[in-house]
Amino acid sequence: METEPATRESAEGARPILEVRDIHVSFAGRLGLGAGLIGRKASLARAVDGVSLELQKGEILALAGESGCGKTTTARAVMGLERPQRGEILYEGEPIWKRLRAYRRKVQMVFQDPTGALNPRQTIYESVAEGLRIHRVHGDERAQVAKALASAGMRPPERFFLNYPHELSGGQRQRVVIAGALVLEPHMIVADEPVSNLDASVRGEILALLMELRQRLGLTILVVTHDLGLAWTIADRVAVMYLGRIVEIGPADEVLQRPKHPYTRALLDVVPEVGGLERPILQGEPPDPTKIPLGCRFHPRCPVVASGRAAELGIETKCRGEDLNLVEDKPGHFAACHLTPIGEQP
């Protein structure tokens, strides 16, 4: 959907709560003093290169991909922390930049590293109450903080008021970060790798908490992850990013059981429950975002091209030289792969 407007209404007629329309975010590379003096310009890294997506109210969408694919930059743009050079982001039909302060009260972020997200000099009470004070929320602050901590599974909440972050476990710190988001009673949460720094025994508890919050509070959740196993556990839909673009998006069951893009297939192959012990491993590193390849940007690493199968199917020239947008294979399931129009599987 890179070139499609993301404004279509769902089958039920409800407008998406969040619409991301063809956003582009680039960063200038470093340029030495000598190069600047002779007139050279810094190269641009296209971190997000035409991303469109939408979230319905109460939906969990997983944005997945390797490190450096642009998913965290996309999440930061959704939060208003990174302003796209092109494209727009709408919340409930209105550009987020018009009323950014009000928007940030409704849409909260849960960061990847709870230790870094919490001020070590603040008590847990102060950390959770900070959002209330920034947004000047009226009411009984103590009761609001206690309610948020209890909702995040910190019970009895008063027991943790005077604790400091270093006195808590990693899982408890992440619950405090979630409580800091919940205290403002948001409508949507953006969770950036919410369990990547946690022990395996705690990961399931935090994921179960997010799903329970969606069910109980009607929260909409955008989860950024490199782990398709996590996406399988929690998401209604999955969007897979590679080198600044969404290369596949659709219902979680469809994308994860019947992937249409070789990159999605490669990511699934490294999930032990899916690929087993004897499985192919994706070779190479993602290309430099300042030098995006011609054609399909995945073709330098694509197993279909490397194996010669693309040549046999007569699409290798297209893979190497012809860029393409997302193509709908089944209702709601899109992939940006030259295999899709000819009905082939990766």
mmCIF file of C-alpha atoms in Angstrom:
data_model
loop_
_atom_site.group_PDB
_atom_site.id
_atom_site.type_symbol
_atom_site.label_atom_id
_atom_site.label_comp_id
_atom_site.label_asym_id
_atom_site.label_seq_id
_atom_site.Cartn_x
_atom_site.Cartn_y
_atom_site.Cartn_z
ATOM 1 C CA MET A 1 0.000 0.000 0.000
ATOM 2 C CA GLU A 2 2.917 2.333 -0.507
ATOM 3 C CA THR A 3 1.085 4.202 -3.233
ATOM 4 C CA GLU A 4 -2.470 3.477 -2.131
ATOM 5 C CA PRO A 5 -4.235 5.933 0.158
ATOM 6 C CA ALA A 6 -4.821 4.356 3.548
ATOM 7 C CA THR A 7 -8.182 6.043 4.048
ATOM 8 C CA ARG A 8 -10.540 3.314 2.989
ATOM 9 C CA GLU A 9 -13.065 2.340 5.599
ATOM 10 C CA SER A 10 -13.299 -1.168 6.971
ATOM 11 C CA ALA A 11 -15.979 -3.605 5.922
ATOM 12 C CA GLU A 12 -17.951 -2.572 8.998
ATOM 13 C CA GLY A 13 -17.821 1.083 7.930
ATOM 14 C CA ALA A 14 -15.618 2.253 10.805
ATOM 15 C CA ARG A 15 -12.920 4.784 10.028
ATOM 16 C CA PRO A 16 -9.406 3.726 11.118
ATOM 17 C CA ILE A 17 -8.266 5.295 14.366
ATOM 18 C CA LEU A 18 -4.789 5.822 12.859
ATOM 19 C CA GLU A 19 -3.868 6.372 9.204
ATOM 20 C CA VAL A 20 -0.265 6.561 7.989
ATOM 21 C CA ARG A 21 -0.154 7.848 4.407
ATOM 22 C CA ASP A 22 2.983 7.360 2.323
ATOM 23 C CA ILE A 23 5.438 8.754 4.885
ATOM 24 C CA HIS A 24 9.124 9.324 4.112
ATOM 25 C CA VAL A 25 11.795 9.930 6.756
ATOM 26 C CA SER A 26 15.419 10.457 5.691
ATOM 27 C CA PHE A 27 18.543 11.262 7.652
ATOM 28 C CA ALA A 28 21.611 13.023 6.290
ATOM 29 C CA GLY A 29 24.868 11.145 6.698
ATOM 30 C CA ARG A 30 27.976 12.660 8.197
ATOM 31 C CA LEU A 31 30.121 14.800 5.938
ATOM 32 C CA GLY A 32 33.721 15.696 6.666
ATOM 33 C CA LEU A 33 34.869 19.308 6.719
ATOM 34 C CA GLY A 34 36.995 18.840 3.604
ATOM 35 C CA ALA A 35 34.153 17.272 1.636
ATOM 36 C CA GLY A 36 31.860 20.134 2.632
ATOM 37 C CA LEU A 37 34.398 22.739 1.543
ATOM 38 C CA ILE A 38 34.613 21.282 -1.957
ATOM 39 C CA GLY A 39 30.816 21.271 -2.320
ATOM 40 C CA ARG A 40 29.908 17.659 -1.652
ATOM 41 C CA LYS A 41 26.519 16.945 -0.136
ATOM 42 C CA ALA A 42 25.795 14.410 2.566
ATOM 43 C CA SER A 43 24.108 11.231 1.358
ATOM 44 C CA LEU A 44 20.565 10.609 2.570
ATOM 45 C CA ALA A 45 19.634 7.410 4.377
ATOM 46 C CA ARG A 46 16.008 6.606 3.543
ATOM 47 C CA ALA A 47 14.971 5.122 6.883
ATOM 48 C CA VAL A 48 11.260 5.145 5.980
ATOM 49 C CA ASP A 49 10.619 5.187 2.267
ATOM 50 C CA GLY A 50 6.906 5.320 1.541
ATOM 51 C CA VAL A 51 5.049 3.542 4.344
ATOM 52 C CA SER A 52 1.256 3.427 4.469
ATOM 53 C CA LEU A 53 -0.792 1.547 7.025
ATOM 54 C CA GLU A 54 -3.887 1.886 9.160
ATOM 55 C CA LEU A 55 -5.122 0.639 12.516
ATOM 56 C CA GLN A 56 -8.712 0.020 13.474
ATOM 57 C CA LYS A 57 -9.917 0.737 17.001
ATOM 58 C CA GLY A 58 -9.094 -2.170 19.328
ATOM 59 C CA GLU A 59 -6.693 -3.801 16.854
ATOM 60 C CA ILE A 60 -3.177 -5.083 17.555
ATOM 61 C CA LEU A 61 -0.849 -4.614 14.582
ATOM 62 C CA ALA A 62 2.690 -6.001 14.696
ATOM 63 C CA LEU A 63 5.303 -4.109 12.669
ATOM 64 C CA ALA A 64 8.094 -6.636 12.146
ATOM 65 C CA GLY A 65 11.513 -6.778 10.534
ATOM 66 C CA GLU A 66 15.254 -6.931 11.145
ATOM 67 C CA SER A 67 17.150 -4.233 12.995
ATOM 68 C CA GLY A 68 17.628 -1.217 10.731
ATOM 69 C CA CYS A 69 14.552 -1.871 8.573
ATOM 70 C CA GLY A 70 12.851 1.370 9.661
ATOM 71 C CA LYS A 71 10.205 0.029 12.027
ATOM 72 C CA THR A 72 11.312 2.055 15.069
ATOM 73 C CA THR A 73 11.576 5.229 12.957
ATOM 74 C CA THR A 74 8.033 4.550 11.751
ATOM 75 C CA ALA A 75 6.889 4.185 15.368
ATOM 76 C CA ARG A 76 8.640 7.433 16.326
ATOM 77 C CA ALA A 77 6.904 9.196 13.433
ATOM 78 C CA VAL A 78 3.555 7.818 14.619
ATOM 79 C CA MET A 79 4.316 9.257 18.065
ATOM 80 C CA GLY A 80 5.194 12.649 16.594
ATOM 81 C CA LEU A 81 8.827 12.312 17.676
ATOM 82 C CA GLU A 82 10.062 12.285 14.071
ATOM 83 C CA ARG A 83 8.421 14.507 11.468
ATOM 84 C CA PRO A 84 8.268 12.921 7.997
ATOM 85 C CA GLN A 85 9.638 14.930 5.075
ATOM 86 C CA ARG A 86 6.685 13.684 3.009
ATOM 87 C CA GLY A 87 3.337 12.078 3.722
ATOM 88 C CA GLU A 88 0.940 12.533 6.605
ATOM 89 C CA ILE A 89 -0.295 10.802 9.745
ATOM 90 C CA LEU A 90 -3.931 11.122 10.782
ATOM 91 C CA TYR A 91 -5.471 10.254 14.131
ATOM 92 C CA GLU A 92 -9.257 9.997 14.088
ATOM 93 C CA GLY A 93 -9.169 11.744 10.706
ATOM 94 C CA GLU A 94 -7.092 14.738 11.822
ATOM 95 C CA PRO A 95 -3.365 15.391 11.198
ATOM 96 C CA ILE A 96 -1.492 14.709 14.424
ATOM 97 C CA TRP A 97 0.583 17.890 14.098
ATOM 98 C CA LYS A 98 -2.435 20.180 14.515
ATOM 99 C CA ARG A 99 -2.913 19.265 18.183
ATOM 100 C CA LEU A 100 0.212 17.336 19.072
ATOM 101 C CA ARG A 101 -0.033 17.787 22.847
ATOM 102 C CA ALA A 102 -3.603 16.485 22.961
ATOM 103 C CA TYR A 103 -2.635 13.652 20.609
ATOM 104 C CA ARG A 104 0.220 12.530 22.853
ATOM 105 C CA ARG A 105 -2.189 12.204 25.761
ATOM 106 C CA LYS A 106 -4.335 9.840 23.703
ATOM 107 C CA VAL A 107 -1.419 7.893 22.194
ATOM 108 C CA GLN A 108 1.313 6.741 24.575
ATOM 109 C CA MET A 109 4.581 4.908 23.946
ATOM 110 C CA VAL A 110 6.104 1.961 25.802
ATOM 111 C CA PHE A 111 9.846 1.942 25.209
ATOM 112 C CA GLN A 112 12.093 -1.050 24.657
ATOM 113 C CA ASP A 113 14.416 -0.586 27.641
ATOM 114 C CA PRO A 114 12.517 -0.034 30.905
ATOM 115 C CA THR A 115 15.743 0.717 32.767
ATOM 116 C CA GLY A 116 16.559 3.566 30.391
ATOM 117 C CA ALA A 117 12.949 4.790 30.328
ATOM 118 C CA LEU A 118 12.755 5.247 34.122
ATOM 119 C CA ASN A 119 14.633 7.963 35.975
ATOM 120 C CA PRO A 120 16.783 6.157 38.570
ATOM 121 C CA ARG A 121 16.421 9.147 40.933
ATOM 122 C CA GLN A 122 12.626 9.080 40.904
ATOM 123 C CA THR A 123 10.425 6.783 42.941
ATOM 124 C CA ILE A 124 7.924 4.593 41.122
ATOM 125 C CA TYR A 125 5.152 6.944 42.241
ATOM 126 C CA GLU A 126 6.940 9.961 40.773
ATOM 127 C CA SER A 127 7.665 8.136 37.493
ATOM 128 C CA VAL A 128 4.028 7.165 36.962
ATOM 129 C CA ALA A 129 2.672 10.543 38.132
ATOM 130 C CA GLU A 130 4.965 12.490 35.789
ATOM 131 C CA GLY A 131 2.594 12.206 32.809
ATOM 132 C CA LEU A 132 -0.319 13.500 34.886
ATOM 133 C CA ARG A 133 1.688 16.565 35.836
ATOM 134 C CA ILE A 134 2.997 17.252 32.324
ATOM 135 C CA HIS A 135 -0.528 17.133 30.894
ATOM 136 C CA ARG A 136 -2.021 18.913 33.940
ATOM 137 C CA VAL A 137 -4.594 16.220 34.582
ATOM 138 C CA HIS A 138 -6.945 17.126 37.416
ATOM 139 C CA GLY A 139 -8.232 14.738 40.049
ATOM 140 C CA ASP A 140 -6.863 12.567 42.842
ATOM 141 C CA GLU A 141 -3.283 11.949 41.706
ATOM 142 C CA ARG A 142 -2.623 9.214 44.255
ATOM 143 C CA ALA A 143 -5.724 7.292 43.195
ATOM 144 C CA GLN A 144 -4.852 7.674 39.500
ATOM 145 C CA VAL A 145 -1.305 6.371 40.039
ATOM 146 C CA ALA A 146 -2.585 3.453 42.115
ATOM 147 C CA LYS A 147 -5.166 2.554 39.459
ATOM 148 C CA ALA A 148 -2.530 2.598 36.675
ATOM 149 C CA LEU A 149 -0.085 0.424 38.644
ATOM 150 C CA ALA A 150 -2.850 -2.047 39.501
ATOM 151 C CA SER A 151 -3.932 -2.187 35.848
ATOM 152 C CA ALA A 152 -0.333 -3.033 34.913
ATOM 153 C CA GLY A 153 -0.279 -5.909 37.420
ATOM 154 C CA MET A 154 1.585 -4.158 40.258
ATOM 155 C CA ARG A 155 -0.594 -5.149 43.209
ATOM 156 C CA PRO A 156 -1.055 -3.860 45.831
ATOM 157 C CA PRO A 157 0.081 -0.658 44.107
ATOM 158 C CA GLU A 158 0.832 1.299 47.280
ATOM 159 C CA ARG A 159 3.564 -1.197 48.111
ATOM 160 C CA PHE A 160 5.631 0.113 45.161
ATOM 161 C CA PHE A 161 5.096 3.860 45.591
ATOM 162 C CA LEU A 162 8.388 4.511 47.397
ATOM 163 C CA ASN A 163 10.509 1.973 45.544
ATOM 164 C CA TYR A 164 13.187 3.025 43.046
ATOM 165 C CA PRO A 165 13.676 1.308 39.653
ATOM 166 C CA HIS A 166 16.828 -0.561 40.758
ATOM 167 C CA GLU A 167 14.814 -2.263 43.495
ATOM 168 C CA LEU A 168 12.502 -3.937 40.964
ATOM 169 C CA SER A 169 12.952 -6.837 38.571
ATOM 170 C CA GLY A 170 13.084 -6.287 34.818
ATOM 171 C CA GLY A 171 9.505 -7.445 34.412
ATOM 172 C CA GLN A 172 8.311 -5.142 37.181
ATOM 173 C CA ARG A 173 10.123 -2.186 35.623
ATOM 174 C CA GLN A 174 8.393 -2.862 32.312
ATOM 175 C CA ARG A 175 5.053 -2.972 34.125
ATOM 176 C CA VAL A 176 5.857 0.425 35.644
ATOM 177 C CA VAL A 177 6.584 1.815 32.162
ATOM 178 C CA ILE A 178 3.233 0.435 30.991
ATOM 179 C CA ALA A 179 1.556 1.995 34.050
ATOM 180 C CA GLY A 180 3.134 5.338 33.118
ATOM 181 C CA ALA A 181 1.369 5.061 29.767
ATOM 182 C CA LEU A 182 -1.935 3.857 31.233
ATOM 183 C CA VAL A 183 -2.182 6.631 33.807
ATOM 184 C CA LEU A 184 -3.295 9.079 31.086
ATOM 185 C CA GLU A 185 -6.038 6.650 29.976
ATOM 186 C CA PRO A 186 -4.851 6.584 26.343
ATOM 187 C CA HIS A 187 -6.795 5.182 23.414
ATOM 188 C CA MET A 188 -3.705 3.728 21.731
ATOM 189 C CA ILE A 189 -0.267 2.413 22.750
ATOM 190 C CA VAL A 190 2.855 2.166 20.598
ATOM 191 C CA ALA A 191 5.068 -0.567 22.092
ATOM 192 C CA ASP A 192 8.649 -0.655 20.782
ATOM 193 C CA GLU A 193 10.097 -4.153 21.350
ATOM 194 C CA PRO A 194 8.237 -4.360 24.693
ATOM 195 C CA VAL A 195 9.692 -7.731 25.767
ATOM 196 C CA SER A 196 13.055 -7.952 23.993
ATOM 197 C CA ASN A 197 15.039 -7.163 27.180
ATOM 198 C CA LEU A 198 13.108 -9.558 29.408
ATOM 199 C CA ASP A 199 13.692 -13.140 30.462
ATOM 200 C CA ALA A 200 11.700 -15.757 28.579
ATOM 201 C CA SER A 201 9.672 -16.538 31.706
ATOM 202 C CA VAL A 202 8.501 -12.906 31.943
ATOM 203 C CA ARG A 203 7.876 -12.268 28.240
ATOM 204 C CA GLY A 204 4.655 -14.260 28.224
ATOM 205 C CA GLU A 205 3.339 -12.353 31.253
ATOM 206 C CA ILE A 206 3.888 -8.954 29.605
ATOM 207 C CA LEU A 207 2.340 -10.106 26.310
ATOM 208 C CA ALA A 208 -0.643 -11.507 28.205
ATOM 209 C CA LEU A 209 -0.938 -8.149 29.993
ATOM 210 C CA LEU A 210 -1.034 -6.236 26.693
ATOM 211 C CA MET A 211 -3.712 -8.555 25.328
ATOM 212 C CA GLU A 212 -5.725 -8.240 28.533
ATOM 213 C CA LEU A 213 -5.497 -4.436 28.382
ATOM 214 C CA ARG A 214 -6.755 -4.494 24.797
ATOM 215 C CA GLN A 215 -9.685 -6.661 25.849
ATOM 216 C CA ARG A 216 -10.558 -4.720 29.017
ATOM 217 C CA LEU A 217 -9.826 -1.141 27.953
ATOM 218 C CA GLY A 218 -10.380 -1.377 24.198
ATOM 219 C CA LEU A 219 -6.835 -0.188 23.511
ATOM 220 C CA THR A 220 -5.417 -0.090 20.011
ATOM 221 C CA ILE A 221 -1.796 -1.319 20.019
ATOM 222 C CA LEU A 222 1.025 -0.958 17.497
ATOM 223 C CA VAL A 223 3.773 -3.422 18.466
ATOM 224 C CA VAL A 224 7.244 -3.030 16.952
ATOM 225 C CA THR A 225 9.169 -6.300 16.962
ATOM 226 C CA HIS A 226 11.904 -8.284 15.221
ATOM 227 C CA ASP A 227 10.329 -11.527 16.448
ATOM 228 C CA LEU A 228 7.610 -13.043 14.315
ATOM 229 C CA GLY A 229 6.986 -15.549 17.096
ATOM 230 C CA LEU A 230 5.801 -12.639 19.231
ATOM 231 C CA ALA A 231 3.648 -11.377 16.360
ATOM 232 C CA TRP A 232 2.061 -14.804 16.068
ATOM 233 C CA THR A 233 1.178 -14.696 19.772
ATOM 234 C CA ILE A 234 -0.331 -11.242 20.032
ATOM 235 C CA ALA A 235 -1.215 -9.632 16.687
ATOM 236 C CA ASP A 236 -4.411 -9.443 14.657
ATOM 237 C CA ARG A 237 -2.439 -8.243 11.619
ATOM 238 C CA VAL A 238 1.244 -8.232 10.720
ATOM 239 C CA ALA A 239 3.166 -5.736 8.576
ATOM 240 C CA VAL A 240 6.662 -6.837 7.554
ATOM 241 C CA MET A 241 9.221 -4.102 6.801
ATOM 242 C CA TYR A 242 12.422 -4.310 4.817
ATOM 243 C CA LEU A 243 14.770 -1.437 4.045
ATOM 244 C CA GLY A 244 12.247 1.311 4.761
ATOM 245 C CA ARG A 245 9.164 -0.240 3.159
ATOM 246 C CA ILE A 246 6.364 -2.604 4.044
ATOM 247 C CA VAL A 247 6.869 -5.671 1.850
ATOM 248 C CA GLU A 248 3.940 -7.710 3.183
ATOM 249 C CA ILE A 249 0.889 -6.935 5.282
ATOM 250 C CA GLY A 250 -2.223 -8.860 6.157
ATOM 251 C CA PRO A 251 -4.066 -10.921 8.789
ATOM 252 C CA ALA A 252 -1.596 -12.583 11.170
ATOM 253 C CA ASP A 253 -2.708 -16.124 10.332
ATOM 254 C CA GLU A 254 -2.405 -15.481 6.585
ATOM 255 C CA VAL A 255 0.977 -13.754 6.720
ATOM 256 C CA LEU A 256 2.569 -16.195 9.170
ATOM 257 C CA GLN A 257 1.140 -19.442 7.795
ATOM 258 C CA ARG A 258 1.040 -18.558 4.088
ATOM 259 C CA PRO A 259 3.697 -15.842 3.532
ATOM 260 C CA LYS A 260 3.834 -14.312 0.062
ATOM 261 C CA HIS A 261 7.206 -12.557 0.279
ATOM 262 C CA PRO A 262 10.565 -14.404 0.466
ATOM 263 C CA TYR A 263 11.707 -12.030 3.217
ATOM 264 C CA THR A 264 8.745 -12.964 5.420
ATOM 265 C CA ARG A 265 9.492 -16.604 4.699
ATOM 266 C CA ALA A 266 13.131 -16.072 5.722
ATOM 267 C CA LEU A 267 12.114 -14.396 8.999
ATOM 268 C CA LEU A 268 9.790 -17.291 9.761
ATOM 269 C CA ASP A 269 12.547 -19.806 9.091
ATOM 270 C CA VAL A 270 14.479 -18.543 12.114
ATOM 271 C CA VAL A 271 11.503 -19.058 14.455
ATOM 272 C CA PRO A 272 12.251 -22.533 15.922
ATOM 273 C CA GLU A 273 8.584 -23.458 16.286
ATOM 274 C CA VAL A 274 8.091 -22.814 12.557
ATOM 275 C CA GLY A 275 11.343 -23.741 10.856
ATOM 276 C CA GLY A 276 12.473 -26.563 13.118
ATOM 277 C CA LEU A 277 16.152 -27.296 13.667
ATOM 278 C CA GLU A 278 17.074 -27.934 10.034
ATOM 279 C CA ARG A 279 16.205 -24.681 8.318
ATOM 280 C CA PRO A 280 17.817 -22.284 5.855
ATOM 281 C CA ILE A 281 19.307 -19.094 7.278
ATOM 282 C CA LEU A 282 18.987 -15.768 5.459
ATOM 283 C CA GLN A 283 22.403 -14.753 4.159
ATOM 284 C CA GLY A 284 24.002 -11.311 4.152
ATOM 285 C CA GLU A 285 23.187 -8.001 5.771
ATOM 286 C CA PRO A 286 20.570 -5.434 4.699
ATOM 287 C CA PRO A 287 22.022 -2.993 2.130
ATOM 288 C CA ASP A 288 23.137 0.506 3.043
ATOM 289 C CA PRO A 289 19.955 2.675 3.179
ATOM 290 C CA THR A 290 21.873 5.388 1.310
ATOM 291 C CA LYS A 291 22.353 2.972 -1.612
ATOM 292 C CA ILE A 292 19.053 1.158 -2.047
ATOM 293 C CA PRO A 293 19.281 -1.443 -4.840
ATOM 294 C CA LEU A 294 17.367 -1.091 -8.088
ATOM 295 C CA GLY A 295 14.361 -3.306 -8.622
ATOM 296 C CA CYS A 296 13.059 -5.251 -5.647
ATOM 297 C CA ARG A 297 15.191 -4.005 -2.776
ATOM 298 C CA PHE A 298 15.375 -7.542 -1.337
ATOM 299 C CA HIS A 299 16.747 -9.171 -4.493
ATOM 300 C CA PRO A 300 20.470 -9.117 -3.460
ATOM 301 C CA ARG A 301 19.579 -11.449 -0.543
ATOM 302 C CA CYS A 302 16.552 -13.214 -2.008
ATOM 303 C CA PRO A 303 16.761 -17.038 -1.948
ATOM 304 C CA VAL A 304 14.420 -17.202 -4.961
ATOM 305 C CA VAL A 305 16.895 -15.178 -7.044
ATOM 306 C CA ALA A 306 20.014 -16.858 -5.609
ATOM 307 C CA SER A 307 18.680 -20.369 -6.264
ATOM 308 C CA GLY A 308 17.920 -19.641 -9.928
ATOM 309 C CA ARG A 309 14.201 -20.174 -9.434
ATOM 310 C CA ALA A 310 13.435 -16.565 -10.405
ATOM 311 C CA ALA A 311 15.232 -17.141 -13.716
ATOM 312 C CA GLU A 312 13.255 -20.338 -14.305
ATOM 313 C CA LEU A 313 10.008 -18.456 -13.701
ATOM 314 C CA GLY A 314 11.072 -15.654 -16.045
ATOM 315 C CA ILE A 315 10.981 -12.902 -13.401
ATOM 316 C CA GLU A 316 14.677 -12.436 -12.566
ATOM 317 C CA THR A 317 15.009 -9.368 -14.808
ATOM 318 C CA LYS A 318 12.034 -7.789 -13.041
ATOM 319 C CA CYS A 319 13.447 -8.687 -9.622
ATOM 320 C CA ARG A 320 16.744 -6.994 -10.435
ATOM 321 C CA GLY A 321 15.434 -3.938 -12.273
ATOM 322 C CA GLU A 322 11.719 -3.309 -11.709
ATOM 323 C CA ASP A 323 10.429 -1.882 -8.443
ATOM 324 C CA LEU A 324 6.875 -2.741 -7.470
ATOM 325 C CA ASN A 325 4.199 -1.777 -4.992
ATOM 326 C CA LEU A 326 2.141 -4.026 -2.777
ATOM 327 C CA VAL A 327 -0.122 -6.381 -4.733
ATOM 328 C CA GLU A 328 -3.254 -7.854 -3.156
ATOM 329 C CA ASP A 329 -3.190 -11.654 -3.228
ATOM 330 C CA LYS A 330 -6.205 -12.290 -1.017
ATOM 331 C CA PRO A 331 -8.602 -9.811 0.604
ATOM 332 C CA GLY A 332 -6.500 -7.718 2.972
ATOM 333 C CA HIS A 333 -3.269 -9.649 2.266
ATOM 334 C CA PHE A 334 -0.700 -7.695 0.225
ATOM 335 C CA ALA A 335 2.880 -8.445 -0.825
ATOM 336 C CA ALA A 336 5.484 -6.536 -2.838
ATOM 337 C CA CYS A 337 6.963 -9.490 -4.730
ATOM 338 C CA HIS A 338 7.049 -10.402 -8.418
ATOM 339 C CA LEU A 339 5.981 -13.920 -7.432
ATOM 340 C CA THR A 340 2.563 -12.703 -6.264
ATOM 341 C CA PRO A 341 1.098 -11.634 -9.660
ATOM 342 C CA ILE A 342 1.995 -15.000 -11.177
ATOM 343 C CA GLY A 343 0.531 -16.984 -8.305
ATOM 344 C CA GLU A 344 3.804 -18.543 -7.061
ATOM 345 C CA GLN A 345 4.802 -19.131 -3.440
ATOM 346 C CA PRO A 346 8.198 -17.995 -2.065
#
